[in-house]
Short mmCIF file of C-alpha atoms and ligand atoms in Angstrom, two decimals:
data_model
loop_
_atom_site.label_atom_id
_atom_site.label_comp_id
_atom_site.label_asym_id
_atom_site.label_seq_id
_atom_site.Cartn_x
_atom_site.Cartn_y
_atom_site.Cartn_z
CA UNK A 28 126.91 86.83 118.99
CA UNK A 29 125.04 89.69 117.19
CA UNK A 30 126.09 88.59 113.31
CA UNK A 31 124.75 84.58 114.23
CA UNK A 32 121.32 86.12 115.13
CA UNK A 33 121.50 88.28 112.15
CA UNK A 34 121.88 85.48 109.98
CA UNK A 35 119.52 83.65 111.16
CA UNK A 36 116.82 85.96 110.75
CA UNK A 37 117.96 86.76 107.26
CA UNK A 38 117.42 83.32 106.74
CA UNK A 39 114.11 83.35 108.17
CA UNK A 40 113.57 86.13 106.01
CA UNK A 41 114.69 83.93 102.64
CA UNK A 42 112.87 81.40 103.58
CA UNK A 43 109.59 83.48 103.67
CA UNK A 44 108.77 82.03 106.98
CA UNK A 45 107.95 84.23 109.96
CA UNK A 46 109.79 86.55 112.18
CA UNK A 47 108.01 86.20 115.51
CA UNK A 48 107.94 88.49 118.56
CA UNK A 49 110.26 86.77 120.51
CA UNK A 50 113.27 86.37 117.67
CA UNK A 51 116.06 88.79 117.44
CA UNK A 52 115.46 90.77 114.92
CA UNK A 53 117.35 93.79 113.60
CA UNK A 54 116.37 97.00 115.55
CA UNK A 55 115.49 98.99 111.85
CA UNK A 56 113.36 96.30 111.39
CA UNK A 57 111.34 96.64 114.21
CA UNK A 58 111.08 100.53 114.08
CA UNK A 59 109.48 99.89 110.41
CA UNK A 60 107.27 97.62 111.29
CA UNK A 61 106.54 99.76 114.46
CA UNK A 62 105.84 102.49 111.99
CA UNK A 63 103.70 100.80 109.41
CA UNK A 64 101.27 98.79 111.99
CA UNK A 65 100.94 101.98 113.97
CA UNK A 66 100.26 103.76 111.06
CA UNK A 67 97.99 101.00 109.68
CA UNK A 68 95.80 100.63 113.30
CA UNK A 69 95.73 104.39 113.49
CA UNK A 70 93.72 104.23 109.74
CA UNK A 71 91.41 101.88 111.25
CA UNK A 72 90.79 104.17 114.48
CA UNK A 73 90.49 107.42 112.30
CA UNK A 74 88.70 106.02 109.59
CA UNK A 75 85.59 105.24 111.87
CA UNK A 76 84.89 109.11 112.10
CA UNK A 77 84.02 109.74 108.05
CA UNK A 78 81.41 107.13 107.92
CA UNK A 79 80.19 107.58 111.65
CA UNK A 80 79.16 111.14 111.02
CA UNK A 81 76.05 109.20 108.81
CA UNK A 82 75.04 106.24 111.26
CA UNK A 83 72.48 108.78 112.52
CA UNK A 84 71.06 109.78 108.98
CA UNK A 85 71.15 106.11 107.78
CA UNK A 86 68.01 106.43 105.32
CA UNK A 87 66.66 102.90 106.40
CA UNK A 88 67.32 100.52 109.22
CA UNK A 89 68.93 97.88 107.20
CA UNK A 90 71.37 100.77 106.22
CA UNK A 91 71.70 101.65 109.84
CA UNK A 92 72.75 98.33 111.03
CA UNK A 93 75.01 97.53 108.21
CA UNK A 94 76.90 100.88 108.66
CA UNK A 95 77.01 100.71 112.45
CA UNK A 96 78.43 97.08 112.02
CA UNK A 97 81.00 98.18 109.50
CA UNK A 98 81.92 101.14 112.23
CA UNK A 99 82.42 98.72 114.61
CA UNK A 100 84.43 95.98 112.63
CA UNK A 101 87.28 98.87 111.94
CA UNK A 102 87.09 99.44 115.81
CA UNK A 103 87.83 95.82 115.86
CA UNK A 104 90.93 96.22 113.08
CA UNK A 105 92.48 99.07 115.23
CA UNK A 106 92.42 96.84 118.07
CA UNK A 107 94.05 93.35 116.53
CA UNK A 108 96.92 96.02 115.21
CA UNK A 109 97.68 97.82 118.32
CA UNK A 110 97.90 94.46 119.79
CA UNK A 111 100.08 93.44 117.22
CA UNK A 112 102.40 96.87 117.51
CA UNK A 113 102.52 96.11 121.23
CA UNK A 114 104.30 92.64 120.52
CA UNK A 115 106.65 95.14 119.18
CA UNK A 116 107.33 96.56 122.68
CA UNK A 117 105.24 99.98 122.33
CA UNK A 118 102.21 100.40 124.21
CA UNK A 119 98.87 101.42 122.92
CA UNK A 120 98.66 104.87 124.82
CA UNK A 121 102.43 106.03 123.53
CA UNK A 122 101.24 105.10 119.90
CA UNK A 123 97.88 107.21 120.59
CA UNK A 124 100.00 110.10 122.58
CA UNK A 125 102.21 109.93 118.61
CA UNK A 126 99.40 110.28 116.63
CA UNK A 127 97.10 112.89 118.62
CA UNK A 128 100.44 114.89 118.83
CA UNK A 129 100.92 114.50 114.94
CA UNK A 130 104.13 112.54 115.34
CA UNK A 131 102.44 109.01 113.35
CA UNK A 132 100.75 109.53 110.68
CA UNK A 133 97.49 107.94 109.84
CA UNK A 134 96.04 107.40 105.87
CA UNK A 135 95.33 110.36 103.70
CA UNK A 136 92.13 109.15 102.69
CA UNK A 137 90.14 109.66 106.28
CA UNK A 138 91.58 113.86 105.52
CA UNK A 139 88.37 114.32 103.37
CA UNK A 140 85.01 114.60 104.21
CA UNK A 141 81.22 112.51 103.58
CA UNK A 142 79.03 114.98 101.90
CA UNK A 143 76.25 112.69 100.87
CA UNK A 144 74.92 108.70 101.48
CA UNK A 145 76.58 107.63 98.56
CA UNK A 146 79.83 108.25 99.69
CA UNK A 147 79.17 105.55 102.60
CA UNK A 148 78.94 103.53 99.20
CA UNK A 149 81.78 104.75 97.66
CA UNK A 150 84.06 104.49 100.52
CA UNK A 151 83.04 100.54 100.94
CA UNK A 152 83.59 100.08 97.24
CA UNK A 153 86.71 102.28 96.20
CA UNK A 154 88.53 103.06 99.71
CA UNK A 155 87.79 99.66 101.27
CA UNK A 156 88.64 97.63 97.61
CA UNK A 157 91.78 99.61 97.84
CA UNK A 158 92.46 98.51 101.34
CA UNK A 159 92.18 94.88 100.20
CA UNK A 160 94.00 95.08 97.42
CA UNK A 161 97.24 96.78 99.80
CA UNK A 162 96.53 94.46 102.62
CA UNK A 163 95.62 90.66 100.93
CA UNK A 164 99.50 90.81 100.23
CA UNK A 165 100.22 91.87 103.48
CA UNK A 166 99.31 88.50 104.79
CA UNK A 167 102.27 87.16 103.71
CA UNK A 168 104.41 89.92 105.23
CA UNK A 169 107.41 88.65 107.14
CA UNK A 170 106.20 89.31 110.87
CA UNK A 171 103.90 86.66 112.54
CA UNK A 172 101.99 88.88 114.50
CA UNK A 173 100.63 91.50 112.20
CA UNK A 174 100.05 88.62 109.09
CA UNK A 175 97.93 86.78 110.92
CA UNK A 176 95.88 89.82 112.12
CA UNK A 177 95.54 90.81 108.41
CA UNK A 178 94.19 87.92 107.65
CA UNK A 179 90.81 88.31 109.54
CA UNK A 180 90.88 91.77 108.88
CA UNK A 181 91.08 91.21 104.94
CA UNK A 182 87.74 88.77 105.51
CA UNK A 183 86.18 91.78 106.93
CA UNK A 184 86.92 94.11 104.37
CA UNK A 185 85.71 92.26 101.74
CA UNK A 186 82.69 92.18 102.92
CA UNK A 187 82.73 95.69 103.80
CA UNK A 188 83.72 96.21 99.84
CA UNK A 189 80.26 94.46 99.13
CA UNK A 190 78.02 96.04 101.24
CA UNK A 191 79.37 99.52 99.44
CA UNK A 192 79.05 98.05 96.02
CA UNK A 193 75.83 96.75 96.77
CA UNK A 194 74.47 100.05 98.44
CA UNK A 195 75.57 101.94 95.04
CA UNK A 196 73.97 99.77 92.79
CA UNK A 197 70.83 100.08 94.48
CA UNK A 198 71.27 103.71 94.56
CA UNK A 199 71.92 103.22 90.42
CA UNK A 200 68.31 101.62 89.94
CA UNK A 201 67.13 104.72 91.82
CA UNK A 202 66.34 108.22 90.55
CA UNK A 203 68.31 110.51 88.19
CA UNK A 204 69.53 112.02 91.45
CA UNK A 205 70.52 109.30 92.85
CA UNK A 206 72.52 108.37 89.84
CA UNK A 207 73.79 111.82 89.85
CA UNK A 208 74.50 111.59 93.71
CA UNK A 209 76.75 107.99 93.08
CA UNK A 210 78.85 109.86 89.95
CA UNK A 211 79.57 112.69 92.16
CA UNK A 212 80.47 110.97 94.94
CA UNK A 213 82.99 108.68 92.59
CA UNK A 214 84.11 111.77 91.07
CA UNK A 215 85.39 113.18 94.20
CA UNK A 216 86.96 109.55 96.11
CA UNK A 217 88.66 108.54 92.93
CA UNK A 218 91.39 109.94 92.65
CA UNK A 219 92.04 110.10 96.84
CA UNK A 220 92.11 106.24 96.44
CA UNK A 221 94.61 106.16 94.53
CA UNK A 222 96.57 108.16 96.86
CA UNK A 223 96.19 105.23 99.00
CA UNK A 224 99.07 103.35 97.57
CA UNK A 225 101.86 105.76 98.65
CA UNK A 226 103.93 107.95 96.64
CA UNK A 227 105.02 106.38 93.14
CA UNK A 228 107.74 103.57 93.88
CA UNK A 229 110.72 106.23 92.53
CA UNK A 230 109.34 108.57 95.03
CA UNK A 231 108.74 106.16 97.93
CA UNK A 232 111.65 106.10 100.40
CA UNK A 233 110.58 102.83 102.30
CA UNK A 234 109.85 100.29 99.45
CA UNK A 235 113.11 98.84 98.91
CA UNK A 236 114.11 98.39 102.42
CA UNK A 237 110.69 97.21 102.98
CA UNK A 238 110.60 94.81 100.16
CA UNK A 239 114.29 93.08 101.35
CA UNK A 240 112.73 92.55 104.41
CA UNK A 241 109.75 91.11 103.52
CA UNK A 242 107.26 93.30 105.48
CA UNK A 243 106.09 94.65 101.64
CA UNK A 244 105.59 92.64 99.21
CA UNK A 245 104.55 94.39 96.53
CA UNK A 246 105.58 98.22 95.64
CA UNK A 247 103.03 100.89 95.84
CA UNK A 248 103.07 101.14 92.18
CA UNK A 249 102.07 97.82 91.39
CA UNK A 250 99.26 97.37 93.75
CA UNK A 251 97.67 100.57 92.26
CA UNK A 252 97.70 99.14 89.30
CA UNK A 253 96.09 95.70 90.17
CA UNK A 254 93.36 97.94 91.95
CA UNK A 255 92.63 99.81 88.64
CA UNK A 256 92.14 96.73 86.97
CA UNK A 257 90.08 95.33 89.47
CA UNK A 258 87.65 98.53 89.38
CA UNK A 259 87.42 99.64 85.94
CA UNK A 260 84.75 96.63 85.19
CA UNK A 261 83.06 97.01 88.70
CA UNK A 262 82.37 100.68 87.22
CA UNK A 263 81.24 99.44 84.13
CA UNK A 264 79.02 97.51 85.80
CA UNK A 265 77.80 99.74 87.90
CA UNK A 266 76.97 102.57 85.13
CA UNK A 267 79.47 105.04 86.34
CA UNK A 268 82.38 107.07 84.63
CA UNK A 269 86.12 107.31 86.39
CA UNK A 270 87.27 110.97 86.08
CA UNK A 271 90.46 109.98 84.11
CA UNK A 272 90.34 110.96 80.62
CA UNK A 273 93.85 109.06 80.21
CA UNK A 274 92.07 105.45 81.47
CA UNK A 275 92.46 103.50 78.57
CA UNK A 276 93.17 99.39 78.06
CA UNK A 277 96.81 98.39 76.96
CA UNK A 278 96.45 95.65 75.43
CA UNK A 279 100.14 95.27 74.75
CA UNK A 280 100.21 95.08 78.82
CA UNK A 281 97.43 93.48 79.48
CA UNK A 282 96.38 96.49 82.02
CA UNK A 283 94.61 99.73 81.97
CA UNK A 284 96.73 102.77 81.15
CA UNK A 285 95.89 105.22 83.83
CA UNK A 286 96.34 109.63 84.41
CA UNK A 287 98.89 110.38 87.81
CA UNK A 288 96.73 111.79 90.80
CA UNK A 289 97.97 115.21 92.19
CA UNK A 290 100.85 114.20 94.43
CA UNK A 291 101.42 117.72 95.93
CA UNK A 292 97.57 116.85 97.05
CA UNK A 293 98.63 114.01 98.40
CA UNK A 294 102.00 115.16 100.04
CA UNK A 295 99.73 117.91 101.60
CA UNK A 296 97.30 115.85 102.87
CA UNK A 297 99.82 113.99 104.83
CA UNK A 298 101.72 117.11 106.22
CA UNK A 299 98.04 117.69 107.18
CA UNK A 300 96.62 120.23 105.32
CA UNK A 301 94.12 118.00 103.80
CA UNK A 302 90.23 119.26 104.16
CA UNK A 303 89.73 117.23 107.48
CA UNK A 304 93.12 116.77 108.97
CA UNK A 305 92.21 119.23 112.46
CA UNK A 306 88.77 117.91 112.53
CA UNK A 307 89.92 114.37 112.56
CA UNK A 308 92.91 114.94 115.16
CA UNK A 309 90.96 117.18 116.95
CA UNK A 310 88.08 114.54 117.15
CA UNK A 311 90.45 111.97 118.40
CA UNK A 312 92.21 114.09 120.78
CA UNK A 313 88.32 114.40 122.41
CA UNK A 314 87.42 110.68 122.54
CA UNK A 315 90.90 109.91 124.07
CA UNK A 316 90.84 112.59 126.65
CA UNK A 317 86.67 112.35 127.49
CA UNK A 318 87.98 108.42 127.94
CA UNK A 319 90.81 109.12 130.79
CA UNK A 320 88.39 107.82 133.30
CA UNK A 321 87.29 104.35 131.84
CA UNK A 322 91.41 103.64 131.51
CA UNK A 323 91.66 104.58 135.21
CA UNK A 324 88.82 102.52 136.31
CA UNK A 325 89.88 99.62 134.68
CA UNK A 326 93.64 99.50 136.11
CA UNK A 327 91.47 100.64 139.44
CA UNK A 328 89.55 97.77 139.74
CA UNK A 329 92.85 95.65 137.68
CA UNK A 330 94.79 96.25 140.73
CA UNK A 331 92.32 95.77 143.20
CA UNK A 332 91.49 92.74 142.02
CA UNK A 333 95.57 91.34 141.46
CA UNK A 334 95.42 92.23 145.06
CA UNK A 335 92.53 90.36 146.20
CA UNK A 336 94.29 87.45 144.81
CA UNK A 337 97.27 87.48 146.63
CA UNK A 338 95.66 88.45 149.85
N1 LIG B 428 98.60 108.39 103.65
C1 LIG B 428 99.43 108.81 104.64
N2 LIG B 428 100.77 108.64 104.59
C2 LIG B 428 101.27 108.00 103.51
C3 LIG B 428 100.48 107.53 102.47
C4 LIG B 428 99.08 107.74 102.56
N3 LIG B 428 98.23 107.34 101.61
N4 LIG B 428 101.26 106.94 101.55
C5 LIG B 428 102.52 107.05 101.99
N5 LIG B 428 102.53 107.70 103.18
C6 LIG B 428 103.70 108.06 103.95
C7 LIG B 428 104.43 106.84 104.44
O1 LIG B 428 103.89 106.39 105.65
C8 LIG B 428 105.84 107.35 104.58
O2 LIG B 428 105.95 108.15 105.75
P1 LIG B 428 106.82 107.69 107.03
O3 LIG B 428 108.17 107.32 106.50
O4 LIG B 428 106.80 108.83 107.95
O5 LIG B 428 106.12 106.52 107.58
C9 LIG B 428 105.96 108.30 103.41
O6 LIG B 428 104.62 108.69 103.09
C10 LIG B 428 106.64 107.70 102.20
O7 LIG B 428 105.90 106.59 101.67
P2 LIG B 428 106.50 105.14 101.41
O8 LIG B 428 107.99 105.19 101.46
O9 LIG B 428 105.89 104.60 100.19
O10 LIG B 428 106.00 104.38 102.73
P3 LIG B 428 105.65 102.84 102.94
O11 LIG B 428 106.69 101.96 102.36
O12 LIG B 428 105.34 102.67 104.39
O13 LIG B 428 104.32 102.60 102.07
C11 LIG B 428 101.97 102.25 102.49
C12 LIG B 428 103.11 103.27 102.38
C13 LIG B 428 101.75 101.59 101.15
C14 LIG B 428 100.72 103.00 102.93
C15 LIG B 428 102.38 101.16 103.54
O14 LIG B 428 102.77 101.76 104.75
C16 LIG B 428 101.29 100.17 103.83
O15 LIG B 428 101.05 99.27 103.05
N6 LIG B 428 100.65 100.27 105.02
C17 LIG B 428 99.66 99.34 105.49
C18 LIG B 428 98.29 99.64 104.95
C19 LIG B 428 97.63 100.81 105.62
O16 LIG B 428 98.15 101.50 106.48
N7 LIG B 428 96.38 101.04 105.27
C20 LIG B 428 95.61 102.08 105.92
C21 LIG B 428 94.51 102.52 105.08
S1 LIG B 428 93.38 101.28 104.68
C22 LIG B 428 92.14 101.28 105.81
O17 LIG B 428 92.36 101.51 106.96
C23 LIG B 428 90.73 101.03 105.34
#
């Protein structure tokens, strides 16, 4: 009966032990978690574009093959999701037919453009840092499939993280414009990062559900603030300025006080009116329909081969 396998993944789910692909498990639960993977291996896909536009203009080789390996390891992190949303029981060509028709969304931070080098930089250190600080957590989320991909994935990214950090500070020991090229970049990906976390957790309609069930385990709010934290020495360090006049340490708190990013911005961005939103879709749309072919060939040659066999 229905209500035994209900309790018995709610006790899976009090236990903190795993929900696996084969368990029952509620059908609200599965449409979340269809949601946020998609969502999540979507990211991955889309965010290849904003950095790819530079592997061409790489000013070195090292930077070149650094970039172009980074490029490929989010390839890699769209993959190990879709797999894990198709343990789910959706394919990986309905998820891509939801997001090229706008249906799944995909994060608000791939909606803005690369204007210079630095921002290859700034997107390892402040969009990729933000990534790990969401997704280390997410480890430990309730269903087998997409915790375990996470895990590799969060290796991945913090290297990723470094290799930005480490291209900015070189870029710091550089010229005045150089310098000038870093602060500008950080001026315009701060406050975008931030965005990252979702809506503020009184304005986020999927937290609590998402909490219960263990798929989140920490609200939006709170990882924003451990990923302020984290940064405000790495900027220090580095020799740049946060554009937050309201960033200030609470020492009562034991955080950094911190100014609210534009959420119309943000809610705009995800309706798709950012600056990139068409370009992006529109970009996608082209790979997956310039692609049609290499899909075809391989279930060609799939089902010739399945048919060799049994001959
Ligand atoms: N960009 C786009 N959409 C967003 C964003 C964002 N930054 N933040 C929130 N949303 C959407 C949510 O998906 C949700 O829409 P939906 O109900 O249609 O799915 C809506 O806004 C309301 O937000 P929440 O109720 O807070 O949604 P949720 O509980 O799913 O939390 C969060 C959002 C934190 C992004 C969560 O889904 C998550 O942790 N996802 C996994 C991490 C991820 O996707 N990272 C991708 C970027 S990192 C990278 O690829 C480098």
């Amino acid at each position: 009966p229905e209500s035994l396998l209900e309790e018995r993944f709610e006790a899976t789910i009090a236990r903190k032990d795993r929900i696996e692909p084969r368990d029952w498990m509620p059908e609200a639960y599965r449409r979340t978690l269809v949601r946020q993977v998609a969502q999540h291996a979507h990211s991955e896909i889309i965010g290849m574009q904003p950095e790819g536009a530079w592997i061409g203009r790489a000013p070195s080789l090292r930077r070149k093959a650094i970039l172009l390996a980074k490029v490929q390891d989010e390839a890699g992190h769209g993959l190990y999701l879709y797999s894990a949303a198709e343990t789910l029981g959706v394919s990986r060509d309905e998820l891509t037919e939801l997001l090229i028709s706008g249906r799944q969304k995909y994060s608000s931070i791939f909606n803005y453009p690369t204007l210079s080098y630095a921002d290859v930089g700034t997107i390892g250190w402040l969009v990729d840092g933000a990534a790990i600080c969401n997704q280390v957590p997410l480890c430990r989320t309730s269903f087998g499939p997409y915790g375990r991909a996470m895990i590799r994935i969060c290796k991945e990214e913090s290297f990723h993280q470094r290799q930005g950090y480490e291209l900015l500070l070189t870029m710091m020991r550089g010229t005045a414009e150089q310098r000038a090229m870093v602060q500008e970049s950080v001026d315009r990906f701060w406050w975008p990062s931030l965005m990252m976390f979702g809506p503020p957790d009184d304005a986020s309609p999927n937290t609590a559900r998402s909490m219960a069930w263990g798929v989140k385990t920490h609200t939006n709010d709170e990882l924003r603030q451990r990923f302020v934290d984290m940064t405000v020495p790495q900027a220090d360090a580095l020799g740049v300025t946060l554009p937050d006049p309201d960033l200030a340490w609470n020492e009562e708190r034991g955080s950094y006080d911190f100014g609210q990013p534009d959420w119309d911005e943000l809610w705009a961005v995800v309706a798709g009116d950012g600056p990139c939103n068409a370009q992006r879709v529109a970009h996608r749309t082209r790979a997956w329909s310039e692609g049609a072919w290499v899909r075809e060939a391989a279930l060609a040659y799939a089902a010739r081969e399945s048919a060799g066999h049994e001959a």
